[in-house]
mmCIF file of C-alpha atoms in Angstrom:
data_model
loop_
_atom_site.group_PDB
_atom_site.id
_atom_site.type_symbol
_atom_site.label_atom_id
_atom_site.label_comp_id
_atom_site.label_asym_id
_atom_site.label_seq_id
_atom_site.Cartn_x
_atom_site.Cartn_y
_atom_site.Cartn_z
ATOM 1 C CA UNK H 1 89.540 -154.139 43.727
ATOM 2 C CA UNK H 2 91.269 -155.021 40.812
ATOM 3 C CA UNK H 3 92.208 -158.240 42.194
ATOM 4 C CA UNK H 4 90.661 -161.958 41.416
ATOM 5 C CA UNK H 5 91.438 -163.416 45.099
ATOM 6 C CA UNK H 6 89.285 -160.833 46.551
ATOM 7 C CA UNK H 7 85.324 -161.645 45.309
ATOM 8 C CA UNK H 8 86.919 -165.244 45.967
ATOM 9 C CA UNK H 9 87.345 -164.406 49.439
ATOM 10 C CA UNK H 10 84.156 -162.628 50.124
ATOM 11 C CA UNK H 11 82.618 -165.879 48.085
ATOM 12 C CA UNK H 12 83.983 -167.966 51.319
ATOM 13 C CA UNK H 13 81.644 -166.074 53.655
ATOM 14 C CA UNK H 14 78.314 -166.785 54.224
ATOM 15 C CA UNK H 15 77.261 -164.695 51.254
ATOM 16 C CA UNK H 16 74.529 -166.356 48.657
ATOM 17 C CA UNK H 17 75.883 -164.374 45.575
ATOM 18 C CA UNK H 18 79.312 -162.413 44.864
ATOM 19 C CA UNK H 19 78.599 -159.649 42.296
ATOM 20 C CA UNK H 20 82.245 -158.530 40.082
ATOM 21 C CA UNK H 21 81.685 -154.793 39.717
ATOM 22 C CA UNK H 22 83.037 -153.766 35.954
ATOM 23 C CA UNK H 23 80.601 -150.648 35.906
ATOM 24 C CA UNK H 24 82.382 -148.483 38.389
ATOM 25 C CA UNK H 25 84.709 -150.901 39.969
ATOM 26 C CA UNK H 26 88.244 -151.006 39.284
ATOM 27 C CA UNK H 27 88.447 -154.442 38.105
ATOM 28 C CA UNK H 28 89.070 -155.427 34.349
ATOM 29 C CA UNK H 29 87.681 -158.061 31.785
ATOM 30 C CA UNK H 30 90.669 -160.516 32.603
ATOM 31 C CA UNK H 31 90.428 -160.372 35.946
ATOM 32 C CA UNK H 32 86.817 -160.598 36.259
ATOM 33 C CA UNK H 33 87.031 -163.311 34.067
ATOM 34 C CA UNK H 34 89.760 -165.412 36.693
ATOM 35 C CA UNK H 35 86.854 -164.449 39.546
ATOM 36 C CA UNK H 36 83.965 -166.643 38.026
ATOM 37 C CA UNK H 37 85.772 -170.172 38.635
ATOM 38 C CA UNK H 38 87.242 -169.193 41.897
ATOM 39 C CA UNK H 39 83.502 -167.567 43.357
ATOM 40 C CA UNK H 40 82.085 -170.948 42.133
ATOM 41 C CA UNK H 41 84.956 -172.976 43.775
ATOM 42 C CA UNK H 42 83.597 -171.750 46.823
ATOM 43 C CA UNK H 43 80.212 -173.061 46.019
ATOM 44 C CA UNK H 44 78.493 -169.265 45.142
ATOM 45 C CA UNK H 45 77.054 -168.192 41.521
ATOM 46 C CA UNK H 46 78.921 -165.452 40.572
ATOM 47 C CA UNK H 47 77.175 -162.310 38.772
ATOM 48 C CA UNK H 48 78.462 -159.351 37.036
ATOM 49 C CA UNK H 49 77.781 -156.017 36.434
ATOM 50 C CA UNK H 50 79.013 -155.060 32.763
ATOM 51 C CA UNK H 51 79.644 -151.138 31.531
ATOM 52 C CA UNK H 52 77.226 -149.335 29.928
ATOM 53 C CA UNK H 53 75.866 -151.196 26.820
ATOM 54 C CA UNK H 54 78.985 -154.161 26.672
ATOM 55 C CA UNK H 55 75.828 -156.166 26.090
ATOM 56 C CA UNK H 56 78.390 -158.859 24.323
ATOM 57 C CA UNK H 57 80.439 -158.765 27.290
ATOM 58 C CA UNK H 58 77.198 -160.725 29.363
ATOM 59 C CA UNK H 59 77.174 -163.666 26.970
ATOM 60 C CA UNK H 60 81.180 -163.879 27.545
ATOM 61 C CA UNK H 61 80.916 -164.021 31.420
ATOM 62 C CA UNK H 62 78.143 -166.715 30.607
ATOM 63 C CA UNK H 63 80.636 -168.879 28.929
ATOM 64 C CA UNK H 64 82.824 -168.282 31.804
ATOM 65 C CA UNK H 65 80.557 -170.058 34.248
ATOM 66 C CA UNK H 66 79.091 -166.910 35.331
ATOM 67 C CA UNK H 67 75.200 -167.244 36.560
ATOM 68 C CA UNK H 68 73.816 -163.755 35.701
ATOM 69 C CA UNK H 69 74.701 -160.392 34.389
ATOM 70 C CA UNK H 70 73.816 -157.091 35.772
ATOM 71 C CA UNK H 71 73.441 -154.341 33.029
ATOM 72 C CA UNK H 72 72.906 -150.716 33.699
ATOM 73 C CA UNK H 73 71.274 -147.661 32.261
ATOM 74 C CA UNK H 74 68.679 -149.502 30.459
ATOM 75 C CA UNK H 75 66.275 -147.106 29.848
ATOM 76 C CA UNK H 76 64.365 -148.133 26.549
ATOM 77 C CA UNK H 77 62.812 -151.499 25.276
ATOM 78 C CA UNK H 78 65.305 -151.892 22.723
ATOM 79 C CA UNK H 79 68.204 -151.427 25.591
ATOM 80 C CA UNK H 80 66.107 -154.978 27.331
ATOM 81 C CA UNK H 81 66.063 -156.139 24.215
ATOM 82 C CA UNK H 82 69.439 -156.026 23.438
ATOM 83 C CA UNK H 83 70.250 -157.464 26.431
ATOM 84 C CA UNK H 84 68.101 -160.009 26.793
ATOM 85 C CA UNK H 85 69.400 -161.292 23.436
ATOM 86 C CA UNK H 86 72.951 -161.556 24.278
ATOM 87 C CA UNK H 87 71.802 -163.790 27.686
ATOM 88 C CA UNK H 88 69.592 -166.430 25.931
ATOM 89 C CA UNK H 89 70.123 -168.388 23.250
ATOM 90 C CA UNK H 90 67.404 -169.168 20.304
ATOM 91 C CA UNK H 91 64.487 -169.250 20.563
ATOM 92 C CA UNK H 92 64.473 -166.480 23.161
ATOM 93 C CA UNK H 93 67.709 -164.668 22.197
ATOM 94 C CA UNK H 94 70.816 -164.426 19.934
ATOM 95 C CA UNK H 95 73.026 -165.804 22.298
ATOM 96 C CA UNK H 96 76.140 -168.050 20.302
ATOM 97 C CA UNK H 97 77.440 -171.490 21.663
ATOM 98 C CA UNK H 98 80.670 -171.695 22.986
ATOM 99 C CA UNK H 99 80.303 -172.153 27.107
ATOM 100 C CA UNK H 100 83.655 -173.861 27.813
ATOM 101 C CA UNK H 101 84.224 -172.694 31.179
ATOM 102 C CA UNK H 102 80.576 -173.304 32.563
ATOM 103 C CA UNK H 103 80.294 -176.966 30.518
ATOM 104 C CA UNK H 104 83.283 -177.328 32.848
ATOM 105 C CA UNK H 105 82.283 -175.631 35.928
ATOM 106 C CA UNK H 106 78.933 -176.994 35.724
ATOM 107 C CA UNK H 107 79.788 -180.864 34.676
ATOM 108 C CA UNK H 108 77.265 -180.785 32.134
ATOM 109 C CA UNK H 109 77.069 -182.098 28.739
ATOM 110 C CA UNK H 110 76.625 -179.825 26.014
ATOM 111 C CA UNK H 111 73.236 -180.562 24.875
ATOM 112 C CA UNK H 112 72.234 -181.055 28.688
ATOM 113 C CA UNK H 113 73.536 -177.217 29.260
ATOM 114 C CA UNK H 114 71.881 -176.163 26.148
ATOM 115 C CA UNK H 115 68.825 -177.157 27.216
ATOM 116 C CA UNK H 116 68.800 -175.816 30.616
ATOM 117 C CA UNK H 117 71.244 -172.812 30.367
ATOM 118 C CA UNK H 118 68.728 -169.895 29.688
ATOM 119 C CA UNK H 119 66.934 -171.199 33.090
ATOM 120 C CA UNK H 120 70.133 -170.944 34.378
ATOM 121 C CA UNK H 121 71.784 -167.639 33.203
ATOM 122 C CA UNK H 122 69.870 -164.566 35.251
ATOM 123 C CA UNK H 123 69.558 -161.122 33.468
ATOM 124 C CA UNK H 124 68.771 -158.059 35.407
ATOM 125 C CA UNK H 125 68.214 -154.731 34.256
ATOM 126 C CA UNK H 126 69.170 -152.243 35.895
ATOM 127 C CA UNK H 127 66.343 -149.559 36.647
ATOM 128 C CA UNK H 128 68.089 -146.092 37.603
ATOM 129 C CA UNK H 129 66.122 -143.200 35.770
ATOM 130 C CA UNK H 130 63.226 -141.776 35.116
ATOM 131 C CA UNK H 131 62.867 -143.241 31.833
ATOM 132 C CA UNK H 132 63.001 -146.460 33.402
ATOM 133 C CA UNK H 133 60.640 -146.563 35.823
ATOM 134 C CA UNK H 134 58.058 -144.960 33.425
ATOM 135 C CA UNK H 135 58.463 -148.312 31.048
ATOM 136 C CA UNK H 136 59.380 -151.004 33.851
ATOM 137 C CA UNK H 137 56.566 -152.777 32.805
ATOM 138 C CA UNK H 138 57.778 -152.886 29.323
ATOM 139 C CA UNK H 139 60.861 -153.823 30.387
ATOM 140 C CA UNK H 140 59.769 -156.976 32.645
ATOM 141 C CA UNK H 141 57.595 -157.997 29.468
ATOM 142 C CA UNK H 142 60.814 -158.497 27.344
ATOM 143 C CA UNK H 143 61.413 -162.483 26.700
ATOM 144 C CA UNK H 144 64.824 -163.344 28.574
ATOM 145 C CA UNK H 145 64.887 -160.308 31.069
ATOM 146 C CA UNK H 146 64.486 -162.152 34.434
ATOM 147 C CA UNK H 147 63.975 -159.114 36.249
ATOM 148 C CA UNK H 148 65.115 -155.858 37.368
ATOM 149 C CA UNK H 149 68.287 -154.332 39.553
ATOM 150 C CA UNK H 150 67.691 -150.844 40.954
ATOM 151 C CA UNK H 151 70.812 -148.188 41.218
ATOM 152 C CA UNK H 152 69.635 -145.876 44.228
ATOM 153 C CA UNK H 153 72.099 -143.151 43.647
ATOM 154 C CA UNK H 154 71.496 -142.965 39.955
ATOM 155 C CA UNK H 155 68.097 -143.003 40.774
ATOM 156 C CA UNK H 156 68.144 -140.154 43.397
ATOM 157 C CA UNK H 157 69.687 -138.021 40.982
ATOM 158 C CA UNK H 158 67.258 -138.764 38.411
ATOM 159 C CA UNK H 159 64.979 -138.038 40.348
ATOM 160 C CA UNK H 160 65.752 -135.003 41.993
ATOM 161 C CA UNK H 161 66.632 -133.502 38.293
ATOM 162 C CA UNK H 162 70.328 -133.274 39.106
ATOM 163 C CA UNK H 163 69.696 -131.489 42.571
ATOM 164 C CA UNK H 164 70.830 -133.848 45.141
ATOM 165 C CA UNK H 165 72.281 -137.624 45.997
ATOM 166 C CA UNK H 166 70.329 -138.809 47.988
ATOM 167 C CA UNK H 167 69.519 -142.588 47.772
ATOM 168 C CA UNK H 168 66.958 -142.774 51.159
ATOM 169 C CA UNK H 169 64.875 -139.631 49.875
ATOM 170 C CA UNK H 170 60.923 -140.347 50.198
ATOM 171 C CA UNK H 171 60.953 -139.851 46.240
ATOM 172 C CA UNK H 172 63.260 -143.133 46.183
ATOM 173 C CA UNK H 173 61.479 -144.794 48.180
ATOM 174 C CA UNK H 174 58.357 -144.027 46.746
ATOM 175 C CA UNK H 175 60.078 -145.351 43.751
ATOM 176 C CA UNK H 176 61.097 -148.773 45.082
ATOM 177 C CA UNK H 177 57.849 -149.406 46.267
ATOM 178 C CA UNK H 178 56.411 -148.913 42.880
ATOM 179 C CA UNK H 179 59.258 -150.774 41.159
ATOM 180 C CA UNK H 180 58.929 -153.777 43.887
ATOM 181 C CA UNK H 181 54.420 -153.867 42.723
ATOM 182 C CA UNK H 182 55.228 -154.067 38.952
ATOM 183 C CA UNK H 183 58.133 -156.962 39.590
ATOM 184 C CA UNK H 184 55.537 -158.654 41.854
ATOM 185 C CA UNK H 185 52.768 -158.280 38.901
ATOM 186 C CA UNK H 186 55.150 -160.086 36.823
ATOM 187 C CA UNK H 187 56.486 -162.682 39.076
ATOM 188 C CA UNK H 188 59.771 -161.360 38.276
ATOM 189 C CA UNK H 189 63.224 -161.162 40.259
ATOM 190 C CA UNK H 190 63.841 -157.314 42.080
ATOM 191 C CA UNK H 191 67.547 -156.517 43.351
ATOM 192 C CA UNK H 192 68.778 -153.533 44.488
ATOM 193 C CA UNK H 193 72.362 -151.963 45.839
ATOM 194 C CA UNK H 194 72.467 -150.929 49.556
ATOM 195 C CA UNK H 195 74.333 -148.363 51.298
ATOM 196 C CA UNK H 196 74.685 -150.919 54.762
ATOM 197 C CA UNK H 197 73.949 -154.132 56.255
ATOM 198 C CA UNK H 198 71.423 -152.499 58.280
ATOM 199 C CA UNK H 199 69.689 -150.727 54.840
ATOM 200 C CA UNK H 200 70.012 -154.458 53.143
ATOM 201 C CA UNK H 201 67.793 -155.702 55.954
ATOM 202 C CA UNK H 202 65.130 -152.843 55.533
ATOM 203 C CA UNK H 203 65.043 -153.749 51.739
ATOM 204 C CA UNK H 204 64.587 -157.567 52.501
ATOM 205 C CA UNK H 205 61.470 -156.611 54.173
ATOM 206 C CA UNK H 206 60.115 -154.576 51.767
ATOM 207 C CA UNK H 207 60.383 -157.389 49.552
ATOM 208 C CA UNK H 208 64.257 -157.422 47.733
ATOM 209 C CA UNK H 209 64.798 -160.714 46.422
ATOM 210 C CA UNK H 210 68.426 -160.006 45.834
ATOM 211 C CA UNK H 211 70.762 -157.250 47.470
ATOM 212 C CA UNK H 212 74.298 -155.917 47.071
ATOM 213 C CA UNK H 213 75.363 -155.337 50.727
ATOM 214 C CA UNK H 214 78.653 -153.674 50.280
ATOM 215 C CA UNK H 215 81.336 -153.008 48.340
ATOM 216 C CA UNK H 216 85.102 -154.877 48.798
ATOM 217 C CA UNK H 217 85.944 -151.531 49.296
ATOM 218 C CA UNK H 218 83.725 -150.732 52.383
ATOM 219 C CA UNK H 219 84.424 -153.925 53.631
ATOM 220 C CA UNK H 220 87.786 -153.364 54.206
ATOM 221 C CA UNK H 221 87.587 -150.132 55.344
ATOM 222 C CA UNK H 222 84.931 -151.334 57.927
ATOM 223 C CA UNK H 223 87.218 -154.002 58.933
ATOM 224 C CA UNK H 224 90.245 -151.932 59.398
ATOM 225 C CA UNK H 225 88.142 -149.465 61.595
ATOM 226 C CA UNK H 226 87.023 -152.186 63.497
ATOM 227 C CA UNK H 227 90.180 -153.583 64.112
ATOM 228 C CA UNK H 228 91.896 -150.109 65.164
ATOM 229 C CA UNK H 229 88.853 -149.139 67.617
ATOM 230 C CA UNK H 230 89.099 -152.345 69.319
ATOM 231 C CA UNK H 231 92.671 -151.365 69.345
ATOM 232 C CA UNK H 232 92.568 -148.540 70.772
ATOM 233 C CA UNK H 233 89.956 -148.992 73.256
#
C-alpha cells in the first residue's frame, strides 16, 4: 500500500524484518524512502525489494538506513555482479559514501559505519528462473551477494515453460530443496516469499532463514474477514 504508516505498523508486531515491496507493490521511491526510519523506530531492519535492475536504487535505500535490498530477476553473473557492487563499498563493490540517514539512524560515526557497513547492508538475489537456478552457485560465489531470495510464482512459471502458476508444484519444490543445498554449501543466507503463515512454517523447517509471510494486502483482507465472521457468527 502506497502508504509509509503501514510497513510501520506491521514493524510494531512481533515481526523480525518488514520488507517495502517496490517490485510489484504499489508503493513509490518517496514513500518507501519515509518507511525505513519509521520500521527502524520500531526497533526492525527494514529491507526492500527494488524493480527490475534499479540496482542504484539499493545503495539509496542503504543511505536511508535501510539493512538489505532484495533484487529480482537476476539471472546472469553480471546481474550479481551488478548488484553486489551497488551494496558494498570498495574493496568489495562500487558503492559511493553518502549514508546520512543510517549515520543517523544507526548513531555511528562515519568511519565507524564505513568500516562495518558492508557487514551490515544484506543483498539477496532473487532466484526465480531457470537460468538462475542453473548458475546459483555462481551467483552465491559473487563477493558482496549475501545470499539468495526465491520468487515461487516466477519460479513455477519458469518452470512449467509458461503452462501453469503453481508455486507448491513438486517441480518447485524440488527446486527449493536444491536451491536450500547450494546456499548451505556456501554458508550463505536463503529467503523465500510464502503464500501463508502456515506455508512460512513448512519453509522454516526445510531450512528458510528468512521468509516473507504476507503481503499488507492479505493482511488486511484476512483481518477484515476475520472481523466480519466473528461478526456474523
Amino acid at each position: 500500500m502506497p502508504d509509509p504508516a503501514i510497513p510501520a505498523l506491521l514493524a510494531r508486531e512481533a515481526f523480525d524484518a518488514v520488507i517495502v515491496d517496490m517490485q510489484h507493490g504499489a508503493i513509490d521511491f518517496s514513500t518507501a524512502l519515509r518507511a525505513v526510519p519509521l520500521i527502524a523506530a520500531a526497533g526492525k531492519p527494514a529491507m526492500v525489494r527494488v524493480p527490475v535492475g534499479e540496482f542504484a536504487t539499493a545503495s539509496r535505500f542503504l543511505d536511508a538506513g535501510a539493512s538489505g535490498v532484495i533484487a529480482p530477476m537476476i539471472n546472469t553473473i553480471e546481474d550479481a555482479r551488478r548488484f553486489a557492487a551497488f551494496m558494498k563499498y570498495p574493496p568489495v563493490g562500487e558503492r559511493s559514501w553518502g549514508p546520512h540517514g543510517a549515520l543517523a539512524l544507526s548513531g555511528m560515526q562515519p568511519g565507524d559505519y564505513f568500516q562495518a557497513a558492508n557487514g551490515l547492508s544484506v543483498s539477496l538475489a532473487m532466484v526465480e528462473t531457470r537460468e538462475a537456478l542453473g548458475i546459483i552457485d555462481d551467483i552465491l560465489a559473487v563477493p558482496g551477494i549475501d545470499g539468495i531470495f526465491i520468487g515461487p510464482a516466477d519460479l513455477s512459471i519458469a518452470l512449467s515453460d509458461g503452462r501453469e502458476l503453481n508455486p507448491l508444484s513438486a517441480e518447485v519444490e524440488e527446486a527449493l530443496d536444491f536451491a536450500l543445498s547450494r546456499v548451505k554449501a556456501a554458508g550463505k543466507v536463503a529467503g523465500i516469499y510464502a503464500t501463508s503463515g502456515a506455508r512460512a512454517l513448512e519453509l522454516a523447517n526445510k531450512g528458510f532463514h528468512l521468509i516473507s509471510v504476507a503481503s499488507d494486502g492479505a493482511f488486511l483482507r484476512h483481518g477484515a474477514q476475520m472481523a466480519l465472521a466473528a461478526a456474523r457468527a
